[in-house]
GROMACS .gro file of C-alpha atoms in nm:
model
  251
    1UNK     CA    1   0.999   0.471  -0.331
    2UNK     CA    2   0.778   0.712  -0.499
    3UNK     CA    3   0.504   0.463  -0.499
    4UNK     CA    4   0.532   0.416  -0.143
    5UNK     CA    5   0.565   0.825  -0.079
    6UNK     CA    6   0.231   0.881  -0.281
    7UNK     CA    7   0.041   0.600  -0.093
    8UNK     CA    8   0.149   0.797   0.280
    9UNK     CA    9   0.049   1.112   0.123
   10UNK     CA   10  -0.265   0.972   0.036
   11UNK     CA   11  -0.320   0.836   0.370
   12UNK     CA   12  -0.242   1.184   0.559
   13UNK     CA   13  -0.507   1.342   0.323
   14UNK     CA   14  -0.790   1.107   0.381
   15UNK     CA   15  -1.151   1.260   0.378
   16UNK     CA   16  -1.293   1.072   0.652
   17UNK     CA   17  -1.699   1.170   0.514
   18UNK     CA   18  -1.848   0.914   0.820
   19UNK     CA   19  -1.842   0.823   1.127
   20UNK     CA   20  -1.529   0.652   1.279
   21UNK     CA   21  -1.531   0.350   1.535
   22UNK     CA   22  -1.467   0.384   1.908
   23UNK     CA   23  -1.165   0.477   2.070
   24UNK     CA   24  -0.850   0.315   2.040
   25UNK     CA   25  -0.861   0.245   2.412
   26UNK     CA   26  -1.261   0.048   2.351
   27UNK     CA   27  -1.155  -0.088   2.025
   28UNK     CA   28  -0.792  -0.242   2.076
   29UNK     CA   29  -0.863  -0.311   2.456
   30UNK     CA   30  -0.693  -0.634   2.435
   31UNK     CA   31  -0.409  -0.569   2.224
   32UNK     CA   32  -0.331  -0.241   2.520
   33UNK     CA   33  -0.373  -0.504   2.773
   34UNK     CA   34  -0.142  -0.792   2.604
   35UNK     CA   35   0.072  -0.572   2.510
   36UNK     CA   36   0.197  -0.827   2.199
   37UNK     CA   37   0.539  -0.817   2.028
   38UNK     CA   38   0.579  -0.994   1.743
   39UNK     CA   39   0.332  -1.059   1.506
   40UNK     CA   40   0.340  -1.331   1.227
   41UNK     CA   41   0.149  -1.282   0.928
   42UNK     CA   42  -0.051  -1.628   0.823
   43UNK     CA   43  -0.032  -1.739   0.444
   44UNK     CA   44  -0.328  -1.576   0.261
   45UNK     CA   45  -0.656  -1.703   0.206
   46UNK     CA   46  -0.743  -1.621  -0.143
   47UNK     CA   47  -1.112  -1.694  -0.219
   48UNK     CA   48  -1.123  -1.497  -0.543
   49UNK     CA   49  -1.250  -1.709  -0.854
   50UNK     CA   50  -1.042  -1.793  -1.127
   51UNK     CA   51  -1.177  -1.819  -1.502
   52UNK     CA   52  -1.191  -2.109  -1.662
   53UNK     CA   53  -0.841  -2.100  -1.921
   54UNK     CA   54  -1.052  -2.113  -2.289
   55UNK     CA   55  -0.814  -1.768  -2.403
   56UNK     CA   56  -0.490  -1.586  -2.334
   57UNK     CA   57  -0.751  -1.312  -2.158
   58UNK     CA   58  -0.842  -1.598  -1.898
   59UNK     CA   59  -0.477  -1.694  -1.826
   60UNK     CA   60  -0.422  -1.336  -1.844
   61UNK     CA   61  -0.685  -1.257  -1.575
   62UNK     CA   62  -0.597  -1.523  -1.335
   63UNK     CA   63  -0.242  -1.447  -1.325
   64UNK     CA   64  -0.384  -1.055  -1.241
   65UNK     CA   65  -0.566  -1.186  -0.960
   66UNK     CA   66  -0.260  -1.414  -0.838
   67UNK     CA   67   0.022  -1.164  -0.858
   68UNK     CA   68  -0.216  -0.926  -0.640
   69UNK     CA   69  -0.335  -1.174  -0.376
   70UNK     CA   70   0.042  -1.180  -0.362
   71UNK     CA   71   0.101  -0.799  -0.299
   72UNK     CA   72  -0.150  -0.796  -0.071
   73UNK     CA   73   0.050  -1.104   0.167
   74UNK     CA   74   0.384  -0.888   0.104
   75UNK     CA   75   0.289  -0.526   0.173
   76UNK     CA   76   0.102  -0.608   0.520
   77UNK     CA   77   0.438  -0.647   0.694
   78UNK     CA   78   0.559  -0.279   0.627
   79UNK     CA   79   0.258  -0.119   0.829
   80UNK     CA   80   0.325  -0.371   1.125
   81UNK     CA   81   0.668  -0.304   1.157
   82UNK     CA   82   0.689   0.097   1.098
   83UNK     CA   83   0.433   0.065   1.382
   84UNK     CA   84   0.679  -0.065   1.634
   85UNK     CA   85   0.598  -0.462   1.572
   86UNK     CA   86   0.867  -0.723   1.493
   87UNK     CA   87   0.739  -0.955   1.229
   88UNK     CA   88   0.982  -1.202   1.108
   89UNK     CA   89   1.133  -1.178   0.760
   90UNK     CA   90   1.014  -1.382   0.437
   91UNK     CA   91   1.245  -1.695   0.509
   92UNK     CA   92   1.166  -1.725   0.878
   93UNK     CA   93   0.808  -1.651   0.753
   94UNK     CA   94   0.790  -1.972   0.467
   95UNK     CA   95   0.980  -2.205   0.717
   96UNK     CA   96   0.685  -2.142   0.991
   97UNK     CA   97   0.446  -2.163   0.685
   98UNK     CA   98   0.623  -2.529   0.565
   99UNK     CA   99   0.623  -2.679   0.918
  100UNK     CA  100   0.251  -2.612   1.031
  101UNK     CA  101   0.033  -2.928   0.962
  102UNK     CA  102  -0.296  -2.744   1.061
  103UNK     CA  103  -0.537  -2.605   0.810
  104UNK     CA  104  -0.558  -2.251   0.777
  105UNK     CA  105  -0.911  -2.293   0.964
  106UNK     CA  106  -0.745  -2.497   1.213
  107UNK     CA  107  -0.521  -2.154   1.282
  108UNK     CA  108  -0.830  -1.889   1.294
  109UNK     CA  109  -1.035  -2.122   1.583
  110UNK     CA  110  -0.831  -2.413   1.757
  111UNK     CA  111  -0.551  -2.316   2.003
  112UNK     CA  112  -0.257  -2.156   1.880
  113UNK     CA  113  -0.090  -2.083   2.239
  114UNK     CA  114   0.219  -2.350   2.079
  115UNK     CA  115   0.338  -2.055   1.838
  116UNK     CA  116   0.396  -1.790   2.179
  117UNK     CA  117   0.557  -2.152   2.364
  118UNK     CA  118   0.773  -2.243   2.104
  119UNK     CA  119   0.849  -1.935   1.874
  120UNK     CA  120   0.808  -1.613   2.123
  121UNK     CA  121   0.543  -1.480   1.834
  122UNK     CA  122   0.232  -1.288   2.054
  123UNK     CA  123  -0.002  -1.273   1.777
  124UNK     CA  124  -0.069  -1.407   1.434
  125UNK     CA  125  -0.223  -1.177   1.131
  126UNK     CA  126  -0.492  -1.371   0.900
  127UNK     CA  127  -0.564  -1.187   0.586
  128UNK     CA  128  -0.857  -1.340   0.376
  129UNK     CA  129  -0.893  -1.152  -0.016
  130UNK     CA  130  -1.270  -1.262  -0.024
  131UNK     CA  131  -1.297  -1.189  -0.417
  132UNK     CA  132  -1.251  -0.925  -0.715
  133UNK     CA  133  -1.529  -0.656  -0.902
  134UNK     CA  134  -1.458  -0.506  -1.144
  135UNK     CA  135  -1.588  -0.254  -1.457
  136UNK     CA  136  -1.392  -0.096  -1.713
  137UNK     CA  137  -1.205   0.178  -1.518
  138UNK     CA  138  -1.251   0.035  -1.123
  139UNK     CA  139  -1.175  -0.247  -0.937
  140UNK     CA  140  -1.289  -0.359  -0.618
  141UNK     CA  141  -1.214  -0.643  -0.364
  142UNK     CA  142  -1.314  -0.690  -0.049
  143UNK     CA  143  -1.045  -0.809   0.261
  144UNK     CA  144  -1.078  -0.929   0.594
  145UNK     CA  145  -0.817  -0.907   0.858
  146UNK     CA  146  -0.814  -1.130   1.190
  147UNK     CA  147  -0.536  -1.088   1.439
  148UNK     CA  148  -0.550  -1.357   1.717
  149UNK     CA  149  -0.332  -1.317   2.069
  150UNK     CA  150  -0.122  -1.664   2.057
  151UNK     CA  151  -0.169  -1.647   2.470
  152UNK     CA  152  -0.548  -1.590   2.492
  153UNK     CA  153  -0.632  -1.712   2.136
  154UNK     CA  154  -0.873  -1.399   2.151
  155UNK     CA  155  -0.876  -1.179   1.847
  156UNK     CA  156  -0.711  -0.876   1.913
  157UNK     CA  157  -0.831  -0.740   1.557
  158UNK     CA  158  -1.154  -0.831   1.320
  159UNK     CA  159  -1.198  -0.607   0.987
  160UNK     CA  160  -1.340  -0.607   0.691
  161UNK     CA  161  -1.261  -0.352   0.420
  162UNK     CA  162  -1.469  -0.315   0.124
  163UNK     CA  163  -1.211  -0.092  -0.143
  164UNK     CA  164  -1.264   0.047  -0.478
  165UNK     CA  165  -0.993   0.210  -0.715
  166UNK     CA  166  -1.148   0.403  -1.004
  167UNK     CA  167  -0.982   0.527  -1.287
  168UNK     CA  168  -1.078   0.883  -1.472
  169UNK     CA  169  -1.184   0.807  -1.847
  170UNK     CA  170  -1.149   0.970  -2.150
  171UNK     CA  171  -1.428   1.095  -2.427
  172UNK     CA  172  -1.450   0.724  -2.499
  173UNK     CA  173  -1.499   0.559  -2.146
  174UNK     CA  174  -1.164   0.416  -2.180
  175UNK     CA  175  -0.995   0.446  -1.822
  176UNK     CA  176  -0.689   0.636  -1.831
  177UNK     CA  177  -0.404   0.536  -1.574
  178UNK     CA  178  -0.270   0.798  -1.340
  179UNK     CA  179   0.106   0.872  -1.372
  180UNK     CA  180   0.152   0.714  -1.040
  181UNK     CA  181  -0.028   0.403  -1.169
  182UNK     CA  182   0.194   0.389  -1.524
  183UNK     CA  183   0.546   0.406  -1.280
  184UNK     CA  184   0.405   0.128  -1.089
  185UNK     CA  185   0.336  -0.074  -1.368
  186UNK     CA  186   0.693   0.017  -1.544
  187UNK     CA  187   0.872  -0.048  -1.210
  188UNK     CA  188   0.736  -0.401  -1.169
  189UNK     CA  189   0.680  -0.525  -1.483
  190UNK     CA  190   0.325  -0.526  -1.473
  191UNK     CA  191   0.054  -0.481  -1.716
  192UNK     CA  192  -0.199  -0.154  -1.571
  193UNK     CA  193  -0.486  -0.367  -1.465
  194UNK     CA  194  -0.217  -0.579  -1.224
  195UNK     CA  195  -0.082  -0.204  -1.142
  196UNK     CA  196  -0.412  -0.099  -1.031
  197UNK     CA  197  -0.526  -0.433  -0.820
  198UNK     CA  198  -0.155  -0.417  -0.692
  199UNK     CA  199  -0.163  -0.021  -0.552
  200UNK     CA  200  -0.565  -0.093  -0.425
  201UNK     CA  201  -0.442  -0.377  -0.166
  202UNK     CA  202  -0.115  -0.195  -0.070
  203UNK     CA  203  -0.303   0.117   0.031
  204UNK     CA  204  -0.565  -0.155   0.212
  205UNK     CA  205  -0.321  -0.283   0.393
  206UNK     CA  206  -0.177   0.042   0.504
  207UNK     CA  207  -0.514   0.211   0.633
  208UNK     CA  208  -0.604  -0.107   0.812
  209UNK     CA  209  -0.267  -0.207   0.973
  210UNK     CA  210  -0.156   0.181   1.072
  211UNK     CA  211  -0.447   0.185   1.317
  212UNK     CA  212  -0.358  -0.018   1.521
  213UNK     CA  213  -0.186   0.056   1.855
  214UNK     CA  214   0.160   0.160   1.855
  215UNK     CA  215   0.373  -0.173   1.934
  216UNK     CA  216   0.673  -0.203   2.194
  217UNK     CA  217   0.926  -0.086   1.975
  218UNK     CA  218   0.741   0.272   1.902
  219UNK     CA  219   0.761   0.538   2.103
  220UNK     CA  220   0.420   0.546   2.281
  221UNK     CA  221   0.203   0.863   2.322
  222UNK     CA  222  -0.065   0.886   2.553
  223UNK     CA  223  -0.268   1.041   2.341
  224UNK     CA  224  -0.330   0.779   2.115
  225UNK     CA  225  -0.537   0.577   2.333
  226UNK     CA  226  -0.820   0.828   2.298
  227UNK     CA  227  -0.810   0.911   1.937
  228UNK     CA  228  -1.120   0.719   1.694
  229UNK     CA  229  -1.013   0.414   1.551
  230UNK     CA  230  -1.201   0.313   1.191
  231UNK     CA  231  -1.488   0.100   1.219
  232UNK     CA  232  -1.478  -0.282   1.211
  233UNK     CA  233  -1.674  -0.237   0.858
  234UNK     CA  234  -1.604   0.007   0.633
  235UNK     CA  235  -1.570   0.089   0.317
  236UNK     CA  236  -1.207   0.261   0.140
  237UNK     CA  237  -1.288   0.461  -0.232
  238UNK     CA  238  -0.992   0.549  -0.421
  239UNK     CA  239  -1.121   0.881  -0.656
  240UNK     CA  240  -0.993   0.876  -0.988
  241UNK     CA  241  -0.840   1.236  -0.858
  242UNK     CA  242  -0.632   1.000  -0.617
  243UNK     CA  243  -0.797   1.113  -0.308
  244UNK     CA  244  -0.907   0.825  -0.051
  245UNK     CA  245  -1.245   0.858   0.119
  246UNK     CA  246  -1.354   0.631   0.359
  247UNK     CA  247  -1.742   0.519   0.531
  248UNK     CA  248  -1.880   0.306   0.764
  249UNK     CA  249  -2.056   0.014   0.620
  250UNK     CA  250  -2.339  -0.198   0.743
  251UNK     CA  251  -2.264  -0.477   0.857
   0.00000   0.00000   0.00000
C-alpha cells in the first residue's frame, strides 16, 4: 500500500512545466456524449525486443521486460475503476481474452459493436508498450493507449506517453535505488531494474487513465468538464528526487 500511497502523492505534486491539451469538454467530447460504462481492457501489445538468450544477463533482461509489460496490463484497471468505471475482474477478463478469434489488429479497426450486443461492455482499452531505453541509472519506454466506443467504434481516447525514470548516482555513476524503489523490489520479489520498469508503467498508467472523465459510478462535478486535459503527446520524467514533470511533445 505504501507503493501505491507514494505513486498518488506523486501524482498530486506534478510540475506541469508545459502546456496542457484542451479542455476536458473538447478533448473527451465523445466519451461525455456516450456516456460509456464498462470498459474492458484488451491483452497488451508488447512490441519491445527481446535479446537473443547467449547469457544468464539475456534471459535475465527478457524476463525484466516481460514481468513489466505485465504490470503495465495489471495496474491500468485500478485508475479506471477508482474513476467510476466497471471493468471486469481478471477471470472474466482471460475468458473474453480466450474466446475472441480476431487479431489484436482486427480489435483496434474492424467493428467491435458485438462486445456492447453480447457482453454490455461500452468501450474497450488497447494498451501498446512500443519498446524499452535504457542507460545505467534510467529507463524509458514509450506507451500508447487507444480506447474505442463498442457502439460507434470511434476512439474515445488516443495517447501516447513517452516516460523516463532516472535514478540519482553515487561518486561512481552507479544508480542508487530510492527507498521506495528497494520496498518495491522486496515486496514483489523483484530484482531493482524490474522494480524500476515496474513503478515507471504503474505511475504511466495512473497519469494517463485518471484524466479521463469521471465514469457513471463517480460522483460527477461540473467543473470538470472545463478543466485542461494532458495533451495527446507528451512526455512523463520521473526525477531521481521522485518528483514527476510532465511536457508536451511533438508529434
Amino acid at each position: 500500500m505504501k507503493t501505491r500511497t507514494l505513486i498518488y502523492a506523486l501524482l498530486l505534486a506534478l510540475t506541469l512545466s508545459a502546456c496542457k491539451g484542451e479542455k476536458k469538454l473538447a478533448q473527451y467530447s465523445e466519451i461525455y456524449r456516450e456516456r460509456p460504462a464498462a470498459i474492458y481492457v484488451a491483452p497488451l501489445s508488447d512490441m519491445s525486443l527481446r535479446r537473443a538468450v547467449r547469457a544468464t544477463e539475456d534471459s535475465l533482461f527478457n524476463r525484466s521486460l516481460n514481468i513489466a509489460a505485465h504490470q503495465l496490463f495489471l495496474t491500468a484497471t485500478d485508475p479506471l475503476v477508482n474513476n467510476g468505471y466497471y471493468v471486469p475482474g481478471p477471470l472474466a477478463s482471460a475468458q473474453i481474452a480466450a474466446s475472441e478469434t480476431r487479431t489484436g489488429k482486427q480489435l483496434r479497426n474492424e467493428s467491435i459493436n458485438d462486445y456492447h450486443s453480447d457482453l454490455g461492455i461500452d468501450a474497450i482499452l488497447f494498451i501498446t508498450l512500443q519498446g524499452w531505453n535504457q542507460t545505467p541509472n534510467s529507463w524509458s519506454t514509450e506507451v500508447e493507449y487507444v480506447l474505442r466506443s463498442t457502439h460507434s467504434n470511434s476512439e474515445l481516447l488516443h495517447v501516447v506517453v513517452k516516460a523516463t525514470k532516472t535514478l540519482p548516482t553515487d561518486f561512481k555513476g552507479n544508480p542508487l535505488p530510492l527507498v521506495e524503489d528497494k520496498a518495491f523490489a522486496e515486496r514483489y520479489g523483484c530484482d531493482l531494474e524490474t522494480a524500476q520498469r515496474c513503478r515507471l508503467v504503474e505511475i504511466v498508467n495512473q497519469y494517463v487513465l485518471k484524466d479521463l472523465p469521471a465514469g457513471s459510478r463517480a460522483r460527477q462535478h461540473r467543473a470538470e468538464r472545463y478543466i485542461q486535459s494532458h495533451p495527446e503527446h507528451f512526455t512523463l520524467k520521473i526525477h531521481p528526487d521522485g518528483s514527476v514533470e510532465m511536457k508536451k511533445s511533438e508529434q
